[in-house]
C-alpha cells in the first residue's frame, strides 16, 4: 500500500497523525501506534484481529487475510444493513437471517465452507484449463500433419495424371485438364474441412484463455463476493467438441487396361467405418439378407442341437436379438427375400426390385455347364443365361447372385475350385469378370452392392479380407486384416439404410459388425 497521512480513527488525535499507519481489518479502523498497543488491545478478542502496516508493499500482504475479514462484512442484497452468515446452494447467493425467516426451505451452508469450496473449484478448473492448453499444440500438429498427407496424396495423383497426359498425344490434353480441375475441387473440399477443424481449435483455445483470465482476475480480487459469483458464470467444456481423427480421404487415378484414347478416371476411394459389433454364442451363420424395412433375416445353425433355423435379426446400440425362430429341414446354401418379405431358398438366388427372381443352377460335377434362370413374379420361367456371345459357357456353379444399381447381374461363380465374380448386363452379356489375381486362392462366399454401385465381396470362407470393386469391376480397395479386426467372414448384408453387416463364424459363436462405406 502507498504511504498516506491520516488521523487515527480510534483517538482522533491530530498529534498522532504521522503515527497512524496501522489498519485493523476486523474493525476497519486506522490506528496510531499508541492505540494499536493500548486501547485497541483491550477490545475483546482483539488478539485474533488482523492488523496490517499500511506502508507495507501491497504484494506482500496475505490476500486471504483480507478475504477472511471481507467475508464477515458481506451485506444481504435483499435486506439492507443485514450481514450474511450463510450461503444458499439453491439461490446461489449469500443470505442473512431475515432471508431464512422469510423462506425456511433454503439449502444452507456456512459462508466459510462454500467460499473455500468454490475457491478450490476455481483453482481446479484453472489447472484443467492449463492441461487443455498444453494439449492444443499436439492437436494442431495432428491437423497440420493430416493437411500435409492430403496435400502429398493429391500431389502424387497429380504427377500420375501429368505423366499419363504426356504418354497419350495432344488430343488427350482436354481430358487431363478436366480431371485436374476435378482433383482441385476435391482438394478444396478437403481443405475446407481442414480449415473448419483449425478454426474450431482456435476458438476453443481463445475460450479457454478467456476463462482462465477471468478466473485469475477473480482469484486476485480482494473481494470474496467475486469468487462466490464467478463460479456460476464459468461454462467450460474440457473435451474438444470436434475430433481430429476423422476420415482421411484419398483418391486414385485409374487408367484403362488397354492402350486407347480413353485418358482415365479420377476415383474417390471408399472406406469402411465400423460403428457397432455384436457377439452371439453357440451358433454359426450361413446366410444374412434384408433390405425391406427393418426386416433382416438370418439362417443359422445351433451348434449344440446340430439343427438349422431361420430367424429375424434386430440390432440395437447394445445387443443383437434373434426372434421368430423357425426350424428348417437342412443346410441352406443361399436364400433371398422377395418384395413381400418372404424368404426363398436355393443354391444361388436373388429377388430383383422388379419382382423377377434369378436362380442359379449347375450340373452335378465341377466344370459342368451352369447358368441363371429368370422367373417372373408368378414363378414362370422367362429366360436363361448360359452362353456368352462366343457360344462359350458362362458359369459352372453360380453360387451367389445380386444386382447392381445399373441393372447388372453380379454373380459369384466357382469353376474347378477357383472362384471369380462375373457381371452380366440385363441382356445376359458378360460385362466384366474379377479374379483377384493378386491372391493365391480366391473363393468368394458372398456379395452385395450399394446404392452408389460399389460391389463388395468376401475373398474366402476362412479369410479376413473384403474387396470393394467399382460398378465396372475395377478393384478399388480392401478392408480387414490390421485395418479392421474381422476374421472368418461368412456373409454380408447391406440393409435399406446402407448399413453394411458383416457376419463372421468364430469357432462356436458368431460376431456381427455393422458399419458404413463412405
Short mmCIF file of C-alpha atoms in Angstrom, two decimals:
data_model
loop_
_atom_site.label_atom_id
_atom_site.label_comp_id
_atom_site.label_asym_id
_atom_site.label_seq_id
_atom_site.Cartn_x
_atom_site.Cartn_y
_atom_site.Cartn_z
CA UNK A 1 0.00 0.00 0.00
CA UNK A 2 1.21 3.55 -0.69
CA UNK A 3 2.16 5.61 2.39
CA UNK A 4 -0.55 8.09 3.38
CA UNK A 5 -1.01 10.64 6.22
CA UNK A 6 -4.32 10.21 8.06
CA UNK A 7 -5.74 10.73 11.53
CA UNK A 8 -6.03 7.91 13.98
CA UNK A 9 -9.69 6.88 13.89
CA UNK A 10 -9.51 5.48 17.43
CA UNK A 11 -8.33 8.51 19.39
CA UNK A 12 -8.91 11.10 16.62
CA UNK A 13 -5.79 12.97 17.69
CA UNK A 14 -4.05 15.10 15.13
CA UNK A 15 -0.80 14.86 17.06
CA UNK A 16 -0.78 11.17 16.21
CA UNK A 17 -1.36 11.82 12.54
CA UNK A 18 2.14 10.78 11.48
CA UNK A 19 1.88 7.67 13.55
CA UNK A 20 -1.49 6.49 12.20
CA UNK A 21 -0.02 3.86 9.93
CA UNK A 22 -1.85 0.75 11.09
CA UNK A 23 -5.19 -0.64 9.97
CA UNK A 24 -7.34 -3.23 11.76
CA UNK A 25 -9.07 -5.24 9.06
CA UNK A 26 -11.66 -6.51 11.52
CA UNK A 27 -12.59 -3.12 12.96
CA UNK A 28 -11.95 -1.36 9.64
CA UNK A 29 -10.20 1.42 11.61
CA UNK A 30 -6.90 3.24 11.16
CA UNK A 31 -4.77 3.24 14.33
CA UNK A 32 -1.81 5.12 15.64
CA UNK A 33 0.98 3.32 17.44
CA UNK A 34 -0.39 4.20 20.91
CA UNK A 35 -3.92 2.99 20.18
CA UNK A 36 -2.66 -0.17 18.45
CA UNK A 37 -0.80 -1.26 21.57
CA UNK A 38 -3.12 0.40 24.05
CA UNK A 39 -6.84 0.94 23.63
CA UNK A 40 -7.32 -1.45 20.73
CA UNK A 41 -5.60 -4.27 22.52
CA UNK A 42 -8.22 -4.10 25.28
CA UNK A 43 -11.06 -4.90 22.86
CA UNK A 44 -12.49 -8.38 23.34
CA UNK A 45 -10.81 -10.99 21.11
CA UNK A 46 -8.59 -8.30 19.63
CA UNK A 47 -5.71 -10.76 19.65
CA UNK A 48 -7.48 -12.53 16.73
CA UNK A 49 -7.83 -9.35 14.66
CA UNK A 50 -5.78 -8.82 11.51
CA UNK A 51 -3.72 -5.59 11.74
CA UNK A 52 -1.61 -4.58 8.76
CA UNK A 53 1.00 -1.86 8.21
CA UNK A 54 -0.37 0.48 5.54
CA UNK A 55 3.21 1.22 4.43
CA UNK A 56 3.76 -2.46 3.61
CA UNK A 57 4.04 -3.18 -0.18
CA UNK A 58 0.69 -4.42 -1.44
CA UNK A 59 2.06 -7.59 -2.99
CA UNK A 60 3.40 -8.77 0.40
CA UNK A 61 0.03 -8.58 2.13
CA UNK A 62 -1.58 -12.01 2.54
CA UNK A 63 -4.68 -11.60 0.36
CA UNK A 64 -6.53 -14.38 2.22
CA UNK A 65 -6.48 -12.20 5.39
CA UNK A 66 -8.43 -9.53 3.53
CA UNK A 67 -10.84 -12.09 2.12
CA UNK A 68 -11.49 -13.67 5.52
CA UNK A 69 -12.37 -10.29 7.01
CA UNK A 70 -14.31 -9.23 3.91
CA UNK A 71 -16.31 -12.42 4.20
CA UNK A 72 -17.65 -11.22 7.55
CA UNK A 73 -18.84 -7.93 6.05
CA UNK A 74 -20.95 -9.20 3.17
CA UNK A 75 -24.28 -7.33 3.23
CA UNK A 76 -27.51 -9.01 2.11
CA UNK A 77 -28.75 -7.96 -1.29
CA UNK A 78 -32.41 -8.16 -0.26
CA UNK A 79 -32.17 -6.69 3.24
CA UNK A 80 -30.15 -3.50 3.71
CA UNK A 81 -27.57 -3.40 6.53
CA UNK A 82 -28.12 -7.07 7.27
CA UNK A 83 -24.93 -9.12 7.31
CA UNK A 84 -24.85 -12.51 5.63
CA UNK A 85 -23.79 -15.53 7.63
CA UNK A 86 -24.88 -18.35 5.29
CA UNK A 87 -24.94 -19.29 1.63
CA UNK A 88 -27.97 -20.90 -0.10
CA UNK A 89 -26.98 -23.55 -2.63
CA UNK A 90 -30.36 -23.30 -4.38
CA UNK A 91 -30.41 -19.49 -4.63
CA UNK A 92 -26.63 -19.49 -5.26
CA UNK A 93 -26.07 -16.35 -3.15
CA UNK A 94 -25.21 -15.25 0.41
CA UNK A 95 -28.25 -14.74 2.66
CA UNK A 96 -28.99 -13.16 6.05
CA UNK A 97 -31.18 -14.26 8.96
CA UNK A 98 -34.15 -12.32 7.53
CA UNK A 99 -33.90 -14.36 4.32
CA UNK A 100 -34.05 -17.54 6.40
CA UNK A 101 -37.12 -16.34 8.29
CA UNK A 102 -38.89 -15.50 5.03
CA UNK A 103 -38.13 -18.86 3.46
CA UNK A 104 -37.41 -21.94 5.59
CA UNK A 105 -36.54 -24.09 2.55
CA UNK A 106 -33.10 -22.60 1.95
CA UNK A 107 -30.35 -25.15 1.35
CA UNK A 108 -27.88 -23.58 3.79
CA UNK A 109 -24.14 -23.89 4.18
CA UNK A 110 -21.74 -21.67 6.09
CA UNK A 111 -20.10 -18.89 4.10
CA UNK A 112 -16.59 -20.01 5.05
CA UNK A 113 -17.26 -23.56 3.82
CA UNK A 114 -18.80 -22.60 0.47
CA UNK A 115 -16.14 -19.93 -0.01
CA UNK A 116 -13.29 -22.40 0.40
CA UNK A 117 -15.10 -24.99 -1.73
CA UNK A 118 -15.69 -22.62 -4.64
CA UNK A 119 -12.19 -21.22 -4.35
CA UNK A 120 -10.86 -24.77 -4.66
CA UNK A 121 -13.15 -25.49 -7.61
CA UNK A 122 -11.92 -22.40 -9.43
CA UNK A 123 -8.33 -23.47 -8.81
CA UNK A 124 -9.13 -26.97 -10.13
CA UNK A 125 -10.78 -25.57 -13.27
CA UNK A 126 -7.79 -23.32 -13.81
CA UNK A 127 -5.48 -26.35 -13.59
CA UNK A 128 -7.68 -28.27 -16.06
CA UNK A 129 -7.57 -25.35 -18.47
CA UNK A 130 -3.78 -25.32 -18.20
CA UNK A 131 -3.74 -29.03 -19.10
CA UNK A 132 -6.04 -28.45 -22.09
CA UNK A 133 -3.92 -25.56 -23.30
CA UNK A 134 -0.88 -27.85 -23.16
CA UNK A 135 -2.59 -30.46 -25.37
CA UNK A 136 -3.69 -27.99 -28.05
CA UNK A 137 -0.29 -27.75 -29.80
CA UNK A 138 -0.33 -31.53 -30.28
CA UNK A 139 -3.86 -31.42 -31.73
CA UNK A 140 -2.90 -28.59 -34.07
CA UNK A 141 0.17 -30.58 -35.14
CA UNK A 142 -2.04 -33.60 -35.97
CA UNK A 143 -4.32 -31.45 -38.09
CA UNK A 144 -1.32 -29.97 -39.88
CA UNK A 145 0.03 -33.48 -40.48
CA UNK A 146 -3.34 -34.52 -41.91
CA UNK A 147 -3.26 -31.48 -44.17
CA UNK A 148 0.24 -32.44 -45.34
CA UNK A 149 -0.86 -36.04 -46.02
CA UNK A 150 -3.80 -34.86 -48.11
CA UNK A 151 -1.54 -32.44 -49.97
CA UNK A 152 1.07 -35.16 -50.53
CA UNK A 153 -1.55 -37.63 -51.76
CA UNK A 154 -3.00 -35.07 -54.17
CA UNK A 155 0.49 -34.20 -55.41
CA UNK A 156 1.22 -37.89 -56.11
CA UNK A 157 -2.03 -38.22 -58.05
CA UNK A 158 -1.20 -35.01 -59.92
CA UNK A 159 2.14 -36.45 -61.02
CA UNK A 160 0.49 -39.63 -62.34
CA UNK A 161 -2.12 -37.61 -64.21
CA UNK A 162 0.53 -35.40 -65.78
CA UNK A 163 2.65 -38.43 -66.70
CA UNK A 164 -0.36 -40.05 -68.35
CA UNK A 165 -1.02 -36.82 -70.22
CA UNK A 166 2.47 -36.92 -71.76
CA UNK A 167 2.02 -40.57 -72.80
CA UNK A 168 -1.08 -40.27 -74.98
CA UNK A 169 -1.00 -37.46 -77.60
CA UNK A 170 -2.27 -33.98 -77.87
CA UNK A 171 -5.98 -34.73 -78.12
CA UNK A 172 -6.00 -36.10 -74.54
CA UNK A 173 -4.97 -32.74 -73.07
CA UNK A 174 -8.58 -31.65 -72.74
CA UNK A 175 -9.39 -34.71 -70.57
CA UNK A 176 -6.31 -34.11 -68.44
CA UNK A 177 -7.37 -30.55 -67.67
CA UNK A 178 -10.86 -31.74 -66.77
CA UNK A 179 -9.51 -34.33 -64.34
CA UNK A 180 -7.06 -31.88 -62.79
CA UNK A 181 -9.93 -29.47 -62.26
CA UNK A 182 -11.94 -32.23 -60.55
CA UNK A 183 -8.95 -33.06 -58.38
CA UNK A 184 -8.56 -29.42 -57.40
CA UNK A 185 -12.25 -29.27 -56.44
CA UNK A 186 -11.79 -32.39 -54.31
CA UNK A 187 -8.78 -30.79 -52.69
CA UNK A 188 -10.65 -27.54 -51.99
CA UNK A 189 -13.40 -29.56 -50.31
CA UNK A 190 -10.91 -31.36 -48.08
CA UNK A 191 -9.07 -28.11 -47.30
CA UNK A 192 -12.38 -26.57 -46.27
CA UNK A 193 -12.83 -29.41 -43.77
CA UNK A 194 -9.29 -28.86 -42.50
CA UNK A 195 -9.92 -25.11 -42.14
CA UNK A 196 -13.08 -25.76 -40.11
CA UNK A 197 -11.14 -28.07 -37.81
CA UNK A 198 -8.42 -25.46 -37.32
CA UNK A 199 -10.99 -22.75 -36.67
CA UNK A 200 -12.73 -24.85 -34.02
CA UNK A 201 -9.41 -25.46 -32.25
CA UNK A 202 -8.52 -21.75 -32.36
CA UNK A 203 -11.95 -20.76 -31.00
CA UNK A 204 -11.63 -23.35 -28.27
CA UNK A 205 -8.15 -22.07 -27.38
CA UNK A 206 -9.38 -18.47 -27.13
CA UNK A 207 -12.32 -19.58 -24.97
CA UNK A 208 -10.00 -21.38 -22.57
CA UNK A 209 -7.65 -18.41 -22.31
CA UNK A 210 -10.57 -16.04 -21.70
CA UNK A 211 -11.97 -18.20 -18.93
CA UNK A 212 -8.52 -18.61 -17.41
CA UNK A 213 -8.06 -14.81 -17.33
CA UNK A 214 -11.48 -14.37 -15.67
CA UNK A 215 -10.62 -16.91 -13.02
CA UNK A 216 -7.21 -15.36 -12.43
CA UNK A 217 -8.75 -11.91 -12.01
CA UNK A 218 -11.28 -13.34 -9.56
CA UNK A 219 -8.62 -15.14 -7.54
CA UNK A 220 -6.52 -11.94 -7.40
CA UNK A 221 -9.51 -9.90 -6.27
CA UNK A 222 -9.72 -8.74 -2.68
CA UNK A 223 -13.45 -9.26 -2.59
CA UNK A 224 -14.83 -12.64 -1.56
CA UNK A 225 -18.13 -11.96 -3.32
CA UNK A 226 -16.26 -12.22 -6.65
CA UNK A 227 -15.43 -15.87 -6.05
CA UNK A 228 -18.94 -16.63 -4.85
CA UNK A 229 -20.49 -15.20 -8.01
CA UNK A 230 -17.87 -16.17 -10.62
CA UNK A 231 -18.23 -19.94 -10.33
CA UNK A 232 -21.76 -19.85 -11.76
CA UNK A 233 -20.53 -17.89 -14.78
CA UNK A 234 -17.90 -20.45 -15.81
CA UNK A 235 -19.13 -22.56 -18.71
CA UNK A 236 -16.12 -24.67 -19.53
CA UNK A 237 -16.08 -27.76 -21.71
CA UNK A 238 -12.87 -29.64 -21.13
CA UNK A 239 -13.34 -32.02 -24.09
CA UNK A 240 -12.74 -30.63 -27.57
CA UNK A 241 -16.07 -30.89 -29.41
CA UNK A 242 -14.65 -31.89 -32.80
CA UNK A 243 -12.34 -34.86 -33.07
CA UNK A 244 -9.43 -34.59 -35.47
CA UNK A 245 -9.34 -38.37 -36.00
CA UNK A 246 -11.88 -38.32 -38.82
CA UNK A 247 -11.79 -39.87 -42.29
CA UNK A 248 -8.63 -39.15 -44.27
CA UNK A 249 -9.98 -39.08 -47.81
CA UNK A 250 -7.75 -40.34 -50.65
CA UNK A 251 -8.11 -40.65 -54.39
CA UNK A 252 -6.64 -42.87 -57.10
CA UNK A 253 -6.09 -42.29 -60.80
CA UNK A 254 -7.42 -45.27 -62.79
CA UNK A 255 -6.13 -45.81 -66.33
CA UNK A 256 -7.77 -48.13 -68.91
CA UNK A 257 -6.41 -51.67 -69.18
CA UNK A 258 -5.57 -51.30 -72.88
CA UNK A 259 -3.91 -48.55 -74.92
CA UNK A 260 -6.70 -46.39 -76.17
CA UNK A 261 -7.72 -42.77 -76.35
CA UNK A 262 -9.58 -43.01 -73.07
CA UNK A 263 -7.46 -40.92 -70.70
CA UNK A 264 -8.61 -42.34 -67.38
CA UNK A 265 -10.89 -41.64 -64.42
CA UNK A 266 -10.42 -39.98 -61.06
CA UNK A 267 -11.96 -42.18 -58.35
CA UNK A 268 -12.63 -41.43 -54.69
CA UNK A 269 -11.60 -44.47 -52.65
CA UNK A 270 -14.34 -45.78 -50.32
CA UNK A 271 -13.56 -46.51 -46.66
CA UNK A 272 -15.30 -48.68 -44.11
CA UNK A 273 -16.07 -47.36 -40.60
CA UNK A 274 -17.32 -49.98 -38.13
CA UNK A 275 -19.94 -48.47 -35.79
CA UNK A 276 -21.02 -51.46 -33.72
CA UNK A 277 -20.04 -55.08 -33.05
CA UNK A 278 -22.12 -57.93 -31.64
CA UNK A 279 -21.48 -61.49 -30.50
CA UNK A 280 -23.99 -64.36 -30.49
CA UNK A 281 -22.88 -67.53 -28.71
CA UNK A 282 -23.33 -71.18 -29.77
CA UNK A 283 -24.41 -70.58 -33.39
CA UNK A 284 -22.84 -70.37 -36.85
CA UNK A 285 -24.39 -68.32 -39.63
CA UNK A 286 -24.81 -69.39 -43.25
CA UNK A 287 -26.87 -66.51 -44.66
CA UNK A 288 -27.85 -62.92 -43.91
CA UNK A 289 -30.34 -60.93 -46.01
CA UNK A 290 -32.63 -57.95 -45.67
CA UNK A 291 -33.31 -54.67 -47.47
CA UNK A 292 -37.06 -54.22 -46.98
CA UNK A 293 -37.90 -52.08 -43.95
CA UNK A 294 -36.08 -53.16 -40.81
CA UNK A 295 -36.50 -56.86 -41.59
CA UNK A 296 -33.12 -58.66 -41.61
CA UNK A 297 -33.31 -62.47 -41.77
CA UNK A 298 -30.56 -64.89 -40.81
CA UNK A 299 -30.09 -68.60 -41.47
CA UNK A 300 -28.01 -70.19 -38.72
CA UNK A 301 -27.05 -73.48 -37.13
CA UNK A 302 -27.43 -74.10 -33.42
CA UNK A 303 -24.19 -75.92 -32.64
CA UNK A 304 -25.42 -77.80 -29.58
CA UNK A 305 -28.50 -79.12 -31.39
CA UNK A 306 -26.87 -79.54 -34.81
CA UNK A 307 -30.01 -78.14 -36.46
CA UNK A 308 -30.66 -75.17 -38.76
CA UNK A 309 -33.04 -72.26 -38.09
CA UNK A 310 -34.44 -69.20 -39.81
CA UNK A 311 -34.96 -66.05 -37.68
CA UNK A 312 -35.41 -62.29 -37.70
CA UNK A 313 -32.44 -60.23 -36.52
CA UNK A 314 -32.72 -56.78 -34.94
CA UNK A 315 -29.83 -54.53 -33.91
CA UNK A 316 -29.79 -52.02 -31.07
CA UNK A 317 -26.93 -49.95 -29.69
CA UNK A 318 -26.04 -52.62 -27.16
CA UNK A 319 -27.13 -56.03 -28.48
CA UNK A 320 -28.32 -58.18 -31.37
CA UNK A 321 -31.60 -60.08 -30.89
CA UNK A 322 -32.91 -63.10 -32.86
CA UNK A 323 -36.70 -63.53 -32.86
CA UNK A 324 -39.39 -65.61 -34.65
CA UNK A 325 -37.09 -68.63 -34.92
CA UNK A 326 -38.28 -71.42 -37.25
CA UNK A 327 -36.51 -74.72 -37.68
CA UNK A 328 -35.72 -75.69 -41.29
CA UNK A 329 -35.02 -79.12 -42.71
CA UNK A 330 -31.38 -78.86 -43.79
CA UNK A 331 -28.44 -76.64 -44.71
CA UNK A 332 -29.32 -73.59 -46.82
CA UNK A 333 -26.61 -72.54 -49.26
CA UNK A 334 -28.34 -69.33 -50.32
CA UNK A 335 -31.65 -67.52 -49.88
CA UNK A 336 -33.27 -64.26 -50.84
CA UNK A 337 -36.18 -62.09 -49.69
CA UNK A 338 -38.92 -61.13 -52.13
CA UNK A 339 -40.66 -57.74 -52.21
CA UNK A 340 -43.32 -59.03 -49.83
CA UNK A 341 -40.61 -60.04 -47.30
CA UNK A 342 -40.88 -63.82 -47.84
CA UNK A 343 -37.53 -65.70 -47.75
CA UNK A 344 -36.77 -68.09 -50.65
CA UNK A 345 -34.21 -70.89 -50.53
CA UNK A 346 -31.97 -72.34 -53.31
CA UNK A 347 -28.28 -72.51 -54.35
CA UNK A 348 -27.76 -69.04 -55.77
CA UNK A 349 -30.98 -66.96 -55.71
CA UNK A 350 -31.85 -63.28 -55.83
CA UNK A 351 -35.13 -61.34 -55.87
CA UNK A 352 -34.89 -58.24 -58.10
CA UNK A 353 -36.65 -54.98 -57.32
CA UNK A 354 -38.67 -55.53 -60.49
CA UNK A 355 -40.22 -58.66 -58.99
CA UNK A 356 -38.25 -61.12 -61.11
CA UNK A 357 -36.27 -63.86 -59.38
CA UNK A 358 -32.81 -65.00 -60.56
CA UNK A 359 -31.99 -68.63 -59.76
CA UNK A 360 -28.57 -70.25 -60.24
CA UNK A 361 -28.32 -73.83 -61.48
CA UNK A 362 -25.44 -76.19 -62.28
CA UNK A 363 -24.55 -79.77 -63.13
CA UNK A 364 -23.58 -82.37 -60.56
CA UNK A 365 -19.84 -82.10 -61.18
CA UNK A 366 -17.34 -79.24 -61.12
CA UNK A 367 -16.80 -77.73 -64.58
CA UNK A 368 -20.15 -78.74 -65.96
CA UNK A 369 -22.28 -76.02 -67.53
CA UNK A 370 -24.38 -73.90 -65.21
CA UNK A 371 -26.50 -70.82 -65.73
CA UNK A 372 -29.15 -68.44 -64.48
CA UNK A 373 -32.90 -68.79 -64.74
CA UNK A 374 -35.06 -65.68 -64.79
CA UNK A 375 -38.52 -66.18 -63.26
CA UNK A 376 -41.33 -63.62 -63.08
CA UNK A 377 -43.45 -62.88 -60.00
CA UNK A 378 -45.68 -65.87 -60.80
CA UNK A 379 -42.53 -68.07 -60.81
CA UNK A 380 -42.90 -68.66 -64.55
CA UNK A 381 -39.66 -69.18 -66.47
CA UNK A 382 -38.88 -66.19 -68.71
CA UNK A 383 -35.36 -66.86 -70.00
CA UNK A 384 -32.00 -68.38 -69.11
CA UNK A 385 -28.42 -67.08 -69.30
CA UNK A 386 -25.98 -69.88 -70.10
CA UNK A 387 -23.71 -68.98 -73.04
CA UNK A 388 -21.83 -65.81 -73.96
CA UNK A 389 -21.71 -64.20 -77.43
CA UNK A 390 -18.94 -66.64 -78.44
CA UNK A 391 -21.17 -69.56 -77.50
CA UNK A 392 -18.97 -70.39 -74.53
CA UNK A 393 -20.49 -71.36 -71.20
CA UNK A 394 -20.57 -68.52 -68.68
CA UNK A 395 -21.00 -70.36 -65.37
CA UNK A 396 -20.14 -73.60 -63.64
CA UNK A 397 -21.53 -73.10 -60.13
CA UNK A 398 -23.32 -69.73 -59.80
CA UNK A 399 -23.37 -69.73 -56.01
CA UNK A 400 -24.34 -66.16 -55.07
CA UNK A 401 -26.32 -63.61 -57.08
CA UNK A 402 -27.18 -59.94 -56.71
CA UNK A 403 -27.94 -56.94 -58.93
CA UNK A 404 -26.38 -53.50 -59.12
CA UNK A 405 -27.93 -50.05 -59.43
CA UNK A 406 -27.35 -50.03 -63.22
CA UNK A 407 -29.19 -53.35 -63.70
CA UNK A 408 -26.06 -55.51 -63.94
CA UNK A 409 -26.32 -59.05 -62.55
CA UNK A 410 -23.30 -59.81 -60.35
CA UNK A 411 -22.61 -63.50 -59.71
CA UNK A 412 -20.06 -65.44 -57.66
CA UNK A 413 -19.13 -68.44 -59.81
CA UNK A 414 -16.82 -71.34 -58.96
CA UNK A 415 -15.05 -73.31 -61.64
CA UNK A 416 -12.53 -76.06 -60.87
CA UNK A 417 -12.40 -74.93 -57.23
CA UNK A 418 -11.42 -71.41 -58.24
CA UNK A 419 -13.78 -68.53 -57.61
CA UNK A 420 -14.49 -65.38 -59.60
CA UNK A 421 -17.12 -62.67 -59.96
CA UNK A 422 -18.99 -62.35 -63.27
CA UNK A 423 -21.18 -59.37 -64.20
CA UNK A 424 -23.86 -59.62 -66.91
CA UNK A 425 -25.93 -56.82 -68.36
CA UNK A 426 -29.72 -57.12 -68.49
CA UNK A 427 -29.46 -58.96 -71.83
CA UNK A 428 -27.18 -61.60 -70.33
CA UNK A 429 -23.91 -60.45 -71.98
CA UNK A 430 -20.72 -60.58 -69.91
CA UNK A 431 -19.59 -57.05 -68.99
CA UNK A 432 -16.62 -57.87 -66.77
CA UNK A 433 -15.06 -60.53 -64.55
CA UNK A 434 -12.98 -60.21 -61.43
CA UNK A 435 -10.46 -62.89 -60.40
CA UNK A 436 -8.33 -61.15 -57.72
CA UNK A 437 -5.13 -62.26 -59.43
CA UNK A 438 -3.04 -60.85 -56.56
CA UNK A 439 -4.35 -63.64 -54.28
CA UNK A 440 -3.09 -67.24 -54.28
CA UNK A 441 -6.59 -68.56 -53.66
CA UNK A 442 -9.80 -66.66 -54.34
CA UNK A 443 -13.02 -68.37 -53.24
CA UNK A 444 -15.56 -65.63 -52.50
CA UNK A 445 -18.57 -66.74 -50.48
CA UNK A 446 -20.85 -63.66 -50.51
CA UNK A 447 -21.50 -60.48 -52.49
CA UNK A 448 -23.57 -57.29 -52.00
CA UNK A 449 -23.88 -53.96 -53.82
CA UNK A 450 -24.51 -50.41 -52.61
CA UNK A 451 -26.78 -47.63 -53.84
CA UNK A 452 -23.70 -45.95 -55.36
CA UNK A 453 -22.84 -49.03 -57.44
CA UNK A 454 -19.98 -50.40 -55.35
CA UNK A 455 -19.57 -54.19 -55.37
CA UNK A 456 -18.47 -55.71 -52.06
CA UNK A 457 -17.23 -59.32 -51.91
CA UNK A 458 -15.63 -61.64 -49.38
CA UNK A 459 -12.44 -63.31 -50.61
CA UNK A 460 -12.56 -66.68 -48.87
CA UNK A 461 -14.55 -68.75 -46.39
CA UNK A 462 -11.63 -68.56 -43.93
CA UNK A 463 -10.27 -65.11 -44.75
CA UNK A 464 -10.48 -61.75 -43.02
CA UNK A 465 -10.37 -59.59 -46.15
CA UNK A 466 -13.24 -57.94 -48.05
CA UNK A 467 -12.71 -56.38 -51.50
CA UNK A 468 -14.54 -53.33 -52.87
CA UNK A 469 -14.97 -53.00 -56.64
CA UNK A 470 -16.38 -50.23 -58.79
CA UNK A 471 -19.57 -50.89 -60.74
CA UNK A 472 -17.29 -51.64 -63.73
CA UNK A 473 -15.44 -54.38 -61.85
CA UNK A 474 -12.27 -52.40 -61.11
CA UNK A 475 -10.59 -53.14 -57.79
CA UNK A 476 -10.72 -50.00 -55.62
CA UNK A 477 -9.64 -51.02 -52.14
CA UNK A 478 -9.95 -53.65 -49.45
CA UNK A 479 -10.55 -53.68 -45.72
CA UNK A 480 -9.91 -56.19 -42.99
CA UNK A 481 -6.68 -57.58 -41.58
CA UNK A 482 -4.87 -54.98 -39.50
CA UNK A 483 -7.22 -52.16 -40.58
CA UNK A 484 -10.47 -53.72 -39.31
CA UNK A 485 -10.30 -56.55 -36.78
CA UNK A 486 -12.53 -59.06 -38.54
CA UNK A 487 -11.90 -62.72 -39.34
CA UNK A 488 -13.65 -65.77 -40.77
CA UNK A 489 -16.09 -63.64 -42.77
CA UNK A 490 -19.05 -65.81 -43.83
CA UNK A 491 -21.73 -63.44 -45.16
CA UNK A 492 -22.55 -59.84 -45.94
CA UNK A 493 -25.73 -57.77 -45.99
CA UNK A 494 -26.33 -54.14 -46.95
CA UNK A 495 -29.64 -53.03 -45.46
CA UNK A 496 -32.06 -50.29 -46.57
CA UNK A 497 -30.15 -47.64 -44.59
CA UNK A 498 -26.86 -48.60 -46.23
CA UNK A 499 -25.53 -50.26 -43.05
CA UNK A 500 -23.05 -52.93 -44.05
CA UNK A 501 -23.45 -56.01 -41.83
CA UNK A 502 -20.51 -58.46 -41.73
CA UNK A 503 -21.20 -61.86 -40.13
CA UNK A 504 -18.20 -63.96 -39.04
CA UNK A 505 -18.22 -67.56 -37.84
CA UNK A 506 -15.68 -67.67 -34.99
CA UNK A 507 -15.37 -71.21 -33.62
CA UNK A 508 -18.66 -71.81 -31.76
CA UNK A 509 -20.15 -68.32 -31.96
CA UNK A 510 -20.98 -65.53 -34.39
CA UNK A 511 -19.62 -61.99 -34.46
CA UNK A 512 -21.54 -59.37 -36.43
CA UNK A 513 -20.04 -55.98 -37.30
CA UNK A 514 -22.16 -53.07 -38.52
CA UNK A 515 -20.55 -50.13 -40.34
CA UNK A 516 -20.76 -47.61 -43.16
CA UNK A 517 -18.99 -47.36 -46.51
CA UNK A 518 -18.09 -43.69 -47.02
#
